[in-house]
Amino acid sequence: MRRTLLVTALLSAFASMPAAAAPANPARAIAADATTQLPRSVAPSHYDVSITPDAANATYTGKTTISLTVLEPTATITLNATEMAFASAQLTGAGGASHQPKITVDEEAQTATFTFAQPLARGEYKLALEYSGKIGTQAVGLFSLDYDTPQGKKRALYTQFENSDARRVIPSWDEPAYKATFTLEAIVPGDQMAVSNMPVQSTTKLPDGRKKVLFGRSPKMSTYLLFFALGDFERATKTVAGTELGVVTKRGNIKQARYVLDESGKLLKEFNNYFGVPYPLPKLDNVAAPGRSQFFGAMENWGAIFTFEYALLLDPAISTQGDKQGAFSIGAHEIAHQWFGNLVTMRWWDDLWLNEGFASWMESRMTEKLHPEWNSHLGAVAVREGAMNLDSVASTHPVVQKIDTVEQASQAFDSITYQKGEAVIRMLENYVGETAWRDGVRSYIKKYAYQNTVSDDLWNEIEKAARKPIKAIAHDFTLQPGVPMIRVTDASCKAGNTQVSVVQEEFTRDRPGKQPLTWRVPVISQTVGSISPARTLVIGGKGSFTVPGCGALVINAGQAGYYRTVYPDALFARIAKDFAKVKPIDQLGILSDSWALGLAGVQDPARFLDLANTLPLSADPQVWGRVVGVLNGLDDRYRGDEARQQKFRAFALKRLRPLMEQTGWTARKGELETIATLREQLIATLGTLGDPAVIAEARRRYAAQSSDPSAMPGPLRKTIMYVVAHHADAATWDQLRAAAKAEKSQMIKDGYYRLLASTADKALAQRALDMALTDEPGVTNSADMIAVVAQNHPELALDFALANLARVNERVDATSRSRYIPRLASASGEQATIAKLDKYAQEHLAPTSRRDAETAAANIATRIRVRNELLPKIDKWLASH
């Protein structure tokens, strides 16, 4: 975005314009080294916003008066604004003198510049603006969502401003460092509910049947956290620790939000205690909305969290154990943001991970504490794997990354920011200790409340609390990309202890000859059966240490470290022999490392199969879940080679059928919640693998649902329907479509359209694609349907999207368009697809916005290499087993 430069020749005349009286919350210049795409000469302190939406005509009118400070004499004021038409602008200074500026809008830069006849003096002013704009249908700015009810179609309005979309509704300094307070007023239909960040302060009935709703003044916050919603809603509340907690849903759905409301109360208490600063707003709502986005599932607006229904509501007719855990986790993540992100905000998008990595870490921490029955600490390995999958290819980036454009900021919401951020925090907390880490976080929150920070602000507070240097380690893992790899070079038993030597390399999936970076790596090692781990810091690329005991050796014991581990053959054989005695979290870590290292060609991929083939049925359900997931993924690698795929499936079915028999289709009284989740996984995976018994049982239950209510229990309904839809013939597919059209529950209806897109039949998949661009599924389901088709038919979905690019872009959030098309192609294994992606990127993406296209191309190249080089090794193993 362009900067507006001061015209030196005009500066001598600045005194001719008087300044206004100082506001109660005076603006300050942002830090000199802070990134901004706006001139530094003016800063806002408060916004008075009035909005009048016309939902039926998809338009709105707005009035915004901005209290601002001119910090340096200037003849222009430039702020962010896009897709709005200005009707008037007036600047008022001290004594009521007003000035009408010339308005210039730059849509490419997403700015509006107000130019005055004479330069403005330093001081306080108010800029009053009147304007109008459009209400969209995708989740950016102010948007509408239509939904079905027994009484017919209805429409609700919501806002989504992160990362840079407040400027679509409010002319503003739409960057995180320009914090200000907000007062919002809305003129709305008299029979609808309006929701914002703060409680309603007053409601005034208007002569035409509408009402004027005034919300309380917000705390000082970034523009992307402002929120507004309007519709036929209902709200349930409870008071916890002096805060009014609420859930807001479409009328008729409030019971489905009760679980999240109750759990939010528990979470609020825990967060108040952990952060040492009570939640500062008088209320905290969670607003449920129909539909979905390809970009996000929930948003942490301060005091008014937004969450799509599928991620918040629990409908006993369709919700699974996984849905329940997901609703809790998402709620925990968004409530954590009320402190980490909202109260203290990253200064610029370079440090987005300060928001997202920490919220993800707190989400996991609170899940472990409040729901130990879910055994969720094992999920740390899945978090690590999600990050390493991206972090091991050339297109990765550091956790703290350089952001120059709005589109780059949108692309920053990825697994490096979220999952690597979380994994690095977990490792560092483990290194300094829980108490020291918490004390450092508390100090950080108190010191920087209502301010903006960079990563080193946090590291400084942690170091002070821990009295232990961590900044250098943190910098290694956050300022450079990539995955360390610890290779054990020697391990020998001496006097009852194991003497270990290691070297540090770098794990990469697409650069086998790469010169490795170096990290300071905290390593925890333990022998199986020992209660005493050894801790060391591997520095300079190598290390030696002593581990108590002489049993099978586990490097990265407890799996808190962000690195991969390579064992020599003899040590791995010892681990495999004693694998049943290894702790479940270390079983998960060893399985995950074995699979990833095998796919990358670092070691024999059969190592994973050796472990999976000997895993006892009594192993932890989540360990089995990892095996199920890998076997499902390996089956996909054989796509297009039916003969070889059938040989693999014979092995996979033989391995998993006994587990399915043990788990059963019917939940047993008192069984672990983790078994319920495994049951869902098994049925879906065995269905995908073509198990005749599972497919037949799913079809039987689907056919019997009208006469036997127990045939399709709520926790299994979606899974059974998936198996039926995946193997549907044309008649069954038409039947599912008819059910979708007739369904009045919007959440269930949305699920039906996803099912229609999940078919394995290519002709039916094409019908799903064609349907996606009609009005039938609803505009927020279109992009999702195409993405679901891409899971089984990536080339078909990509070709369709490219052939209909303009229409597809209309149905994709504007902030995620540069990511959407590449992700459709990621599951392809065809060289020609890489060329298509490159052509698309060259023609449609700025050179600075091609990271997702590059990552997708790297994934395709990896799949091709795996198919050509590694699957023959799997075939050889299968032949002998």
mmCIF file with all atom_site columns, N, CA and C in Angstrom, residues 676-698:
data_model
loop_
_atom_site.group_PDB
_atom_site.id
_atom_site.type_symbol
_atom_site.label_atom_id
_atom_site.label_alt_id
_atom_site.label_comp_id
_atom_site.label_asym_id
_atom_site.label_entity_id
_atom_site.label_seq_id
_atom_site.pdbx_PDB_ins_code
_atom_site.Cartn_x
_atom_site.Cartn_y
_atom_site.Cartn_z
_atom_site.occupancy
_atom_site.B_iso_or_equiv
_atom_site.pdbx_formal_charge
_atom_site.auth_seq_id
_atom_site.auth_comp_id
_atom_site.auth_asym_id
_atom_site.auth_atom_id
_atom_site.pdbx_PDB_model_num
ATOM 1  N N  . ALA A 1 676 ? -14.906 -44.206 21.834 1.00 0.00 ? 676 ALA A N  1
ATOM 2  C CA . ALA A 1 676 ? -15.961 -43.702 20.952 1.00 0.00 ? 676 ALA A CA 1
ATOM 3  C C  . ALA A 1 676 ? -15.363 -43.017 19.725 1.00 0.00 ? 676 ALA A C  1
ATOM 4  N N  . THR A 1 677 ? -14.297 -42.264 19.946 1.00 0.00 ? 677 THR A N  1
ATOM 5  C CA . THR A 1 677 ? -13.633 -41.598 18.826 1.00 0.00 ? 677 THR A CA 1
ATOM 6  C C  . THR A 1 677 ? -12.991 -42.610 17.896 1.00 0.00 ? 677 THR A C  1
ATOM 7  N N  . LEU A 1 678 ? -12.352 -43.626 18.473 1.00 0.00 ? 678 LEU A N  1
ATOM 8  C CA . LEU A 1 678 ? -11.735 -44.674 17.659 1.00 0.00 ? 678 LEU A CA 1
ATOM 9  C C  . LEU A 1 678 ? -12.780 -45.408 16.836 1.00 0.00 ? 678 LEU A C  1
ATOM 10 N N  . ARG A 1 679 ? -13.957 -45.627 17.414 1.00 0.00 ? 679 ARG A N  1
ATOM 11 C CA . ARG A 1 679 ? -15.036 -46.314 16.684 1.00 0.00 ? 679 ARG A CA 1
ATOM 12 C C  . ARG A 1 679 ? -15.391 -45.533 15.407 1.00 0.00 ? 679 ARG A C  1
ATOM 13 N N  . GLU A 1 680 ? -15.531 -44.226 15.549 1.00 0.00 ? 680 GLU A N  1
ATOM 14 C CA . GLU A 1 680 ? -15.827 -43.404 14.374 1.00 0.00 ? 680 GLU A CA 1
ATOM 15 C C  . GLU A 1 680 ? -14.731 -43.543 13.323 1.00 0.00 ? 680 GLU A C  1
ATOM 16 N N  . GLN A 1 681 ? -13.478 -43.481 13.762 1.00 0.00 ? 681 GLN A N  1
ATOM 17 C CA . GLN A 1 681 ? -12.349 -43.596 12.842 1.00 0.00 ? 681 GLN A CA 1
ATOM 18 C C  . GLN A 1 681 ? -12.346 -44.939 12.124 1.00 0.00 ? 681 GLN A C  1
ATOM 19 N N  . LEU A 1 682 ? -12.557 -45.973 12.887 1.00 0.00 ? 682 LEU A N  1
ATOM 20 C CA . LEU A 1 682 ? -12.498 -47.322 12.308 1.00 0.00 ? 682 LEU A CA 1
ATOM 21 C C  . LEU A 1 682 ? -13.576 -47.530 11.258 1.00 0.00 ? 682 LEU A C  1
ATOM 22 N N  . ILE A 1 683 ? -14.793 -47.158 11.572 1.00 0.00 ? 683 ILE A N  1
ATOM 23 C CA . ILE A 1 683 ? -15.890 -47.361 10.627 1.00 0.00 ? 683 ILE A CA 1
ATOM 24 C C  . ILE A 1 683 ? -15.629 -46.573 9.348  1.00 0.00 ? 683 ILE A C  1
ATOM 25 N N  . ALA A 1 684 ? -15.216 -45.314 9.488  1.00 0.00 ? 684 ALA A N  1
ATOM 26 C CA . ALA A 1 684 ? -14.958 -44.491 8.304  1.00 0.00 ? 684 ALA A CA 1
ATOM 27 C C  . ALA A 1 684 ? -13.802 -45.045 7.481  1.00 0.00 ? 684 ALA A C  1
ATOM 28 N N  . THR A 1 685 ? -12.728 -45.460 8.152  1.00 0.00 ? 685 THR A N  1
ATOM 29 C CA . THR A 1 685 ? -11.554 -45.947 7.422  1.00 0.00 ? 685 THR A CA 1
ATOM 30 C C  . THR A 1 685 ? -11.817 -47.302 6.781  1.00 0.00 ? 685 THR A C  1
ATOM 31 N N  . LEU A 1 686 ? -12.434 -48.207 7.517  1.00 0.00 ? 686 LEU A N  1
ATOM 32 C CA . LEU A 1 686 ? -12.756 -49.506 6.927  1.00 0.00 ? 686 LEU A CA 1
ATOM 33 C C  . LEU A 1 686 ? -13.724 -49.339 5.760  1.00 0.00 ? 686 LEU A C  1
ATOM 34 N N  . GLY A 1 687 ? -14.623 -48.381 5.879  1.00 0.00 ? 687 GLY A N  1
ATOM 35 C CA . GLY A 1 687 ? -15.506 -48.098 4.751  1.00 0.00 ? 687 GLY A CA 1
ATOM 36 C C  . GLY A 1 687 ? -14.725 -47.607 3.547  1.00 0.00 ? 687 GLY A C  1
ATOM 37 N N  . THR A 1 688 ? -13.778 -46.696 3.777  1.00 0.00 ? 688 THR A N  1
ATOM 38 C CA . THR A 1 688 ? -12.945 -46.193 2.681  1.00 0.00 ? 688 THR A CA 1
ATOM 39 C C  . THR A 1 688 ? -12.111 -47.311 2.070  1.00 0.00 ? 688 THR A C  1
ATOM 40 N N  . LEU A 1 689 ? -11.611 -48.202 2.905  1.00 0.00 ? 689 LEU A N  1
ATOM 41 C CA . LEU A 1 689 ? -10.792 -49.316 2.422  1.00 0.00 ? 689 LEU A CA 1
ATOM 42 C C  . LEU A 1 689 ? -11.612 -50.394 1.717  1.00 0.00 ? 689 LEU A C  1
ATOM 43 N N  . GLY A 1 690 ? -12.919 -50.231 1.721  1.00 0.00 ? 690 GLY A N  1
ATOM 44 C CA . GLY A 1 690 ? -13.769 -51.167 0.990  1.00 0.00 ? 690 GLY A CA 1
ATOM 45 C C  . GLY A 1 690 ? -14.120 -52.434 1.739  1.00 0.00 ? 690 GLY A C  1
ATOM 46 N N  . ASP A 1 691 ? -14.110 -52.397 3.068  1.00 0.00 ? 691 ASP A N  1
ATOM 47 C CA . ASP A 1 691 ? -14.469 -53.588 3.844  1.00 0.00 ? 691 ASP A CA 1
ATOM 48 C C  . ASP A 1 691 ? -15.935 -53.932 3.581  1.00 0.00 ? 691 ASP A C  1
ATOM 49 N N  . PRO A 1 692 ? -16.221 -55.085 2.970  1.00 0.00 ? 692 PRO A N  1
ATOM 50 C CA . PRO A 1 692 ? -17.611 -55.420 2.626  1.00 0.00 ? 692 PRO A CA 1
ATOM 51 C C  . PRO A 1 692 ? -18.538 -55.455 3.833  1.00 0.00 ? 692 PRO A C  1
ATOM 52 N N  . ALA A 1 693 ? -18.016 -55.957 4.970  1.00 0.00 ? 693 ALA A N  1
ATOM 53 C CA . ALA A 1 693 ? -18.867 -56.083 6.153  1.00 0.00 ? 693 ALA A CA 1
ATOM 54 C C  . ALA A 1 693 ? -19.273 -54.713 6.694  1.00 0.00 ? 693 ALA A C  1
ATOM 55 N N  . VAL A 1 694 ? -18.344 -53.796 6.739  1.00 0.00 ? 694 VAL A N  1
ATOM 56 C CA . VAL A 1 694 ? -18.643 -52.454 7.254  1.00 0.00 ? 694 VAL A CA 1
ATOM 57 C C  . VAL A 1 694 ? -19.579 -51.723 6.296  1.00 0.00 ? 694 VAL A C  1
ATOM 58 N N  . ILE A 1 695 ? -19.324 -51.827 5.008  1.00 0.00 ? 695 ILE A N  1
ATOM 59 C CA . ILE A 1 695 ? -20.194 -51.162 4.029  1.00 0.00 ? 695 ILE A CA 1
ATOM 60 C C  . ILE A 1 695 ? -21.608 -51.714 4.111  1.00 0.00 ? 695 ILE A C  1
ATOM 61 N N  . ALA A 1 696 ? -21.728 -53.030 4.214  1.00 0.00 ? 696 ALA A N  1
ATOM 62 C CA . ALA A 1 696 ? -23.053 -53.655 4.291  1.00 0.00 ? 696 ALA A CA 1
ATOM 63 C C  . ALA A 1 696 ? -23.788 -53.236 5.556  1.00 0.00 ? 696 ALA A C  1
ATOM 64 N N  . GLU A 1 697 ? -23.067 -53.182 6.683  1.00 0.00 ? 697 GLU A N  1
ATOM 65 C CA . GLU A 1 697 ? -23.713 -52.805 7.939  1.00 0.00 ? 697 GLU A CA 1
ATOM 66 C C  . GLU A 1 697 ? -24.138 -51.343 7.906  1.00 0.00 ? 697 GLU A C  1
ATOM 67 N N  . ALA A 1 698 ? -23.308 -50.488 7.336  1.00 0.00 ? 698 ALA A N  1
ATOM 68 C CA . ALA A 1 698 ? -23.679 -49.077 7.214  1.00 0.00 ? 698 ALA A CA 1
ATOM 69 C C  . ALA A 1 698 ? -24.926 -48.929 6.353  1.00 0.00 ? 698 ALA A C  1
#
